PDB file of C-alpha atoms in Angstrom:
ATOM      1  CA  UNK A   1       0.256  -0.404   0.171  1.00  0.00           C
ATOM      2  CA  UNK A   2       1.085   3.520  -1.328  1.00  0.00           C
ATOM      3  CA  UNK A   3       0.340   6.211   1.549  1.00  0.00           C
ATOM      4  CA  UNK A   4       0.749  10.239  -0.269  1.00  0.00           C
ATOM      5  CA  UNK A   5       0.972  12.394   2.526  1.00  0.00           C
ATOM      6  CA  UNK A   6       2.320  15.866   2.187  1.00  0.00           C
ATOM      7  CA  UNK A   7       4.179  18.305   5.138  1.00  0.00           C
ATOM      8  CA  UNK A   8       6.824  21.456   5.391  1.00  0.00           C
ATOM      9  CA  UNK A   9       9.829  21.695   6.132  1.00  0.00           C
ATOM     10  CA  UNK A  10      11.449  22.739   8.920  1.00  0.00           C
ATOM     11  CA  UNK A  11      14.627  22.166  10.763  1.00  0.00           C
ATOM     12  CA  UNK A  12      15.336  19.867  13.545  1.00  0.00           C
ATOM     13  CA  UNK A  13      17.295  19.364  16.774  1.00  0.00           C
ATOM     14  CA  UNK A  14      20.977  18.669  14.770  1.00  0.00           C
ATOM     15  CA  UNK A  15      21.671  14.946  16.177  1.00  0.00           C
ATOM     16  CA  UNK A  16      20.508  13.092  12.578  1.00  0.00           C
ATOM     17  CA  UNK A  17      24.155  13.349  11.772  1.00  0.00           C
ATOM     18  CA  UNK A  18      25.136  12.427  14.636  1.00  0.00           C
ATOM     19  CA  UNK A  19      22.875   8.855  13.775  1.00  0.00           C
ATOM     20  CA  UNK A  20      23.373   8.610  10.675  1.00  0.00           C
ATOM     21  CA  UNK A  21      27.659   8.293  10.985  1.00  0.00           C
ATOM     22  CA  UNK A  22      27.446   5.723  13.395  1.00  0.00           C
ATOM     23  CA  UNK A  23      29.146   2.649  11.217  1.00  0.00           C
ATOM     24  CA  UNK A  24      25.866   0.032  12.550  1.00  0.00           C
ATOM     25  CA  UNK A  25      23.373   3.046  11.054  1.00  0.00           C
ATOM     26  CA  UNK A  26      25.365   3.188   7.880  1.00  0.00           C
ATOM     27  CA  UNK A  27      25.837  -1.099   7.152  1.00  0.00           C
ATOM     28  CA  UNK A  28      21.839  -1.592   8.588  1.00  0.00           C
ATOM     29  CA  UNK A  29      20.713   1.622   6.137  1.00  0.00           C
ATOM     30  CA  UNK A  30      23.172  -0.677   3.420  1.00  0.00           C
ATOM     31  CA  UNK A  31      21.935  -4.086   4.152  1.00  0.00           C
ATOM     32  CA  UNK A  32      17.760  -3.018   4.435  1.00  0.00           C
ATOM     33  CA  UNK A  33      17.427  -0.531   1.999  1.00  0.00           C
ATOM     34  CA  UNK A  34      19.786  -0.561  -0.110  1.00  0.00           C
ATOM     35  CA  UNK A  35      22.097   3.091   0.196  1.00  0.00           C
ATOM     36  CA  UNK A  36      24.174   4.361   2.793  1.00  0.00           C
ATOM     37  CA  UNK A  37      21.953   7.858   4.331  1.00  0.00           C
ATOM     38  CA  UNK A  38      23.316  11.259   3.339  1.00  0.00           C
ATOM     39  CA  UNK A  39      24.947  12.804   6.843  1.00  0.00           C
ATOM     40  CA  UNK A  40      21.866  14.547   8.912  1.00  0.00           C
ATOM     41  CA  UNK A  41      18.210  13.285   8.156  1.00  0.00           C
ATOM     42  CA  UNK A  42      15.179  15.797   6.896  1.00  0.00           C
ATOM     43  CA  UNK A  43      13.202  17.097   8.972  1.00  0.00           C
ATOM     44  CA  UNK A  44       9.044  17.291   8.042  1.00  0.00           C
ATOM     45  CA  UNK A  45       6.137  18.805  10.101  1.00  0.00           C
ATOM     46  CA  UNK A  46       2.376  16.998   9.563  1.00  0.00           C
ATOM     47  CA  UNK A  47      -0.069  17.549  11.441  1.00  0.00           C
ATOM     48  CA  UNK A  48      -4.160  16.723  11.174  1.00  0.00           C
ATOM     49  CA  UNK A  49      -6.483  14.265  11.502  1.00  0.00           C
ATOM     50  CA  UNK A  50      -5.450  11.884   8.615  1.00  0.00           C
ATOM     51  CA  UNK A  51      -1.854  12.661   9.413  1.00  0.00           C
ATOM     52  CA  UNK A  52      -2.400  11.055  12.773  1.00  0.00           C
ATOM     53  CA  UNK A  53      -4.546   7.828  11.457  1.00  0.00           C
ATOM     54  CA  UNK A  54      -1.239   7.496   8.975  1.00  0.00           C
ATOM     55  CA  UNK A  55       1.281   7.929  11.348  1.00  0.00           C
ATOM     56  CA  UNK A  56      -1.122   5.003  13.628  1.00  0.00           C
ATOM     57  CA  UNK A  57      -0.906   2.505  11.077  1.00  0.00           C
ATOM     58  CA  UNK A  58       2.575   2.857  10.591  1.00  0.00           C
ATOM     59  CA  UNK A  59       3.291   2.140  14.167  1.00  0.00           C
ATOM     60  CA  UNK A  60       1.186  -0.763  13.909  1.00  0.00           C
ATOM     61  CA  UNK A  61       2.625  -2.379  10.501  1.00  0.00           C
ATOM     62  CA  UNK A  62       5.743  -4.790   9.989  1.00  0.00           C
ATOM     63  CA  UNK A  63       7.916  -1.976   8.956  1.00  0.00           C
ATOM     64  CA  UNK A  64      11.305  -2.220   7.899  1.00  0.00           C
ATOM     65  CA  UNK A  65      12.949  -2.950  11.303  1.00  0.00           C
ATOM     66  CA  UNK A  66      16.194  -1.287  12.448  1.00  0.00           C
ATOM     67  CA  UNK A  67      17.791  -3.063  15.504  1.00  0.00           C
ATOM     68  CA  UNK A  68      20.759  -1.627  16.938  1.00  0.00           C
ATOM     69  CA  UNK A  69      23.305  -2.631  19.435  1.00  0.00           C
ATOM     70  CA  UNK A  70      22.636  -2.060  22.987  1.00  0.00           C
ATOM     71  CA  UNK A  71      22.329   1.583  24.556  1.00  0.00           C
ATOM     72  CA  UNK A  72      20.587   2.896  21.514  1.00  0.00           C
ATOM     73  CA  UNK A  73      16.460   2.896  20.624  1.00  0.00           C
ATOM     74  CA  UNK A  74      15.389   1.005  17.522  1.00  0.00           C
ATOM     75  CA  UNK A  75      13.778   1.923  14.296  1.00  0.00           C
ATOM     76  CA  UNK A  76      11.173   1.197  11.790  1.00  0.00           C
ATOM     77  CA  UNK A  77      11.442   2.543   8.646  1.00  0.00           C
ATOM     78  CA  UNK A  78       9.228   3.022   5.481  1.00  0.00           C
ATOM     79  CA  UNK A  79      10.319   3.530   1.449  1.00  0.00           C
ATOM     80  CA  UNK A  80       9.779   6.510   0.774  1.00  0.00           C
ATOM     81  CA  UNK A  81      10.082   8.759  -2.726  1.00  0.00           C
ATOM     82  CA  UNK A  82      10.322  13.292  -2.584  1.00  0.00           C
ATOM     83  CA  UNK A  83       8.509  15.803  -4.061  1.00  0.00           C
ATOM     84  CA  UNK A  84       7.974  12.003  -7.056  1.00  0.00           C
ATOM     85  CA  UNK A  85      12.055  12.614  -7.444  1.00  0.00           C
ATOM     86  CA  UNK A  86      14.020  11.495  -4.350  1.00  0.00           C
ATOM     87  CA  UNK A  87      14.175   8.113  -2.966  1.00  0.00           C
ATOM     88  CA  UNK A  88      14.798   7.981   0.882  1.00  0.00           C
ATOM     89  CA  UNK A  89      13.447   6.398   4.222  1.00  0.00           C
ATOM     90  CA  UNK A  90      11.200   7.355   6.921  1.00  0.00           C
ATOM     91  CA  UNK A  91      12.499   6.602  10.218  1.00  0.00           C
ATOM     92  CA  UNK A  92      10.120   5.927  12.969  1.00  0.00           C
ATOM     93  CA  UNK A  93      12.793   5.684  16.154  1.00  0.00           C
ATOM     94  CA  UNK A  94      11.616   3.645  18.849  1.00  0.00           C
ATOM     95  CA  UNK A  95      11.795   6.166  21.499  1.00  0.00           C
ATOM     96  CA  UNK A  96       9.063   7.383  23.730  1.00  0.00           C
ATOM     97  CA  UNK A  97       7.583  11.049  23.675  1.00  0.00           C
ATOM     98  CA  UNK A  98       8.635  11.070  20.047  1.00  0.00           C
ATOM     99  CA  UNK A  99       7.129  14.470  18.551  1.00  0.00           C
ATOM    100  CA  UNK A 100       3.534  13.544  17.014  1.00  0.00           C
ATOM    101  CA  UNK A 101       4.305  16.322  14.370  1.00  0.00           C
ATOM    102  CA  UNK A 102       7.351  14.944  13.241  1.00  0.00           C
ATOM    103  CA  UNK A 103       8.397  12.314  10.223  1.00  0.00           C
ATOM    104  CA  UNK A 104      12.560  12.447   9.475  1.00  0.00           C
ATOM    105  CA  UNK A 105      13.233  10.853   6.346  1.00  0.00           C
ATOM    106  CA  UNK A 106      17.187   9.859   4.998  1.00  0.00           C
ATOM    107  CA  UNK A 107      18.131   9.444   1.271  1.00  0.00           C
ATOM    108  CA  UNK A 108      21.147   9.204  -0.004  1.00  0.00           C
ATOM    109  CA  UNK A 109      21.508  12.869  -1.220  1.00  0.00           C
ATOM    110  CA  UNK A 110      21.424  15.874   0.403  1.00  0.00           C
ATOM    111  CA  UNK A 111      17.900  16.267   0.193  1.00  0.00           C
ATOM    112  CA  UNK A 112      17.052  20.105   1.038  1.00  0.00           C
ATOM    113  CA  UNK A 113      20.211  20.490  -2.488  1.00  0.00           C
ATOM    114  CA  UNK A 114      18.464  18.243  -4.631  1.00  0.00           C
ATOM    115  CA  UNK A 115      15.059  19.912  -4.273  1.00  0.00           C
ATOM    116  CA  UNK A 116      15.951  23.511  -3.599  1.00  0.00           C
ATOM    117  CA  UNK A 117      14.225  22.786  -0.036  1.00  0.00           C
ATOM    118  CA  UNK A 118      14.124  26.034   2.911  1.00  0.00           C
ATOM    119  CA  UNK A 119      12.026  26.157   5.545  1.00  0.00           C
ATOM    120  CA  UNK A 120       8.401  26.370   5.494  1.00  0.00           C
ATOM    121  CA  UNK A 121       8.026  24.717   2.121  1.00  0.00           C
ATOM    122  CA  UNK A 122       6.273  22.105   1.383  1.00  0.00           C
ATOM    123  CA  UNK A 123       7.155  18.187   0.347  1.00  0.00           C
ATOM    124  CA  UNK A 124       4.975  15.706  -1.280  1.00  0.00           C
ATOM    125  CA  UNK A 125       6.068  11.722  -0.113  1.00  0.00           C
ATOM    126  CA  UNK A 126       4.898   8.906  -1.308  1.00  0.00           C
ATOM    127  CA  UNK A 127       4.765   5.945   2.145  1.00  0.00           C
ATOM    128  CA  UNK A 128       5.882   2.106   0.903  1.00  0.00           C
ATOM    129  CA  UNK A 129       4.031   1.173   4.125  1.00  0.00           C
ATOM    130  CA  UNK A 130       4.981  -2.291   4.333  1.00  0.00           C
TER     131      UNK A 130
END
């Protein structure tokens, strides 16, 4: 099943690059998703009833699990296409208190630069729910 969403690009906390550059993360993404992520994540803000329904569905779906070593949180991913041209993955970390409006994307390229995006821009995405 493919779900279409639209979110607003926003800045994150700057911790995505630290996460994506960990050896075990790069290895897991290469093995499970077929690419090594560009350092950092693309952060989208989503809201509304439709988003809350999709979010609940994603948390219940199997997804592509990313199993961490001890001391790190697990996550699951879903293949995404951004603005119909950049392939990547949405990452849903298994962290209590994770913001309900936040949707993080990793990709093998610098998405902001590739698509010429800035904070506040709208981003369309297709999420493959597995």
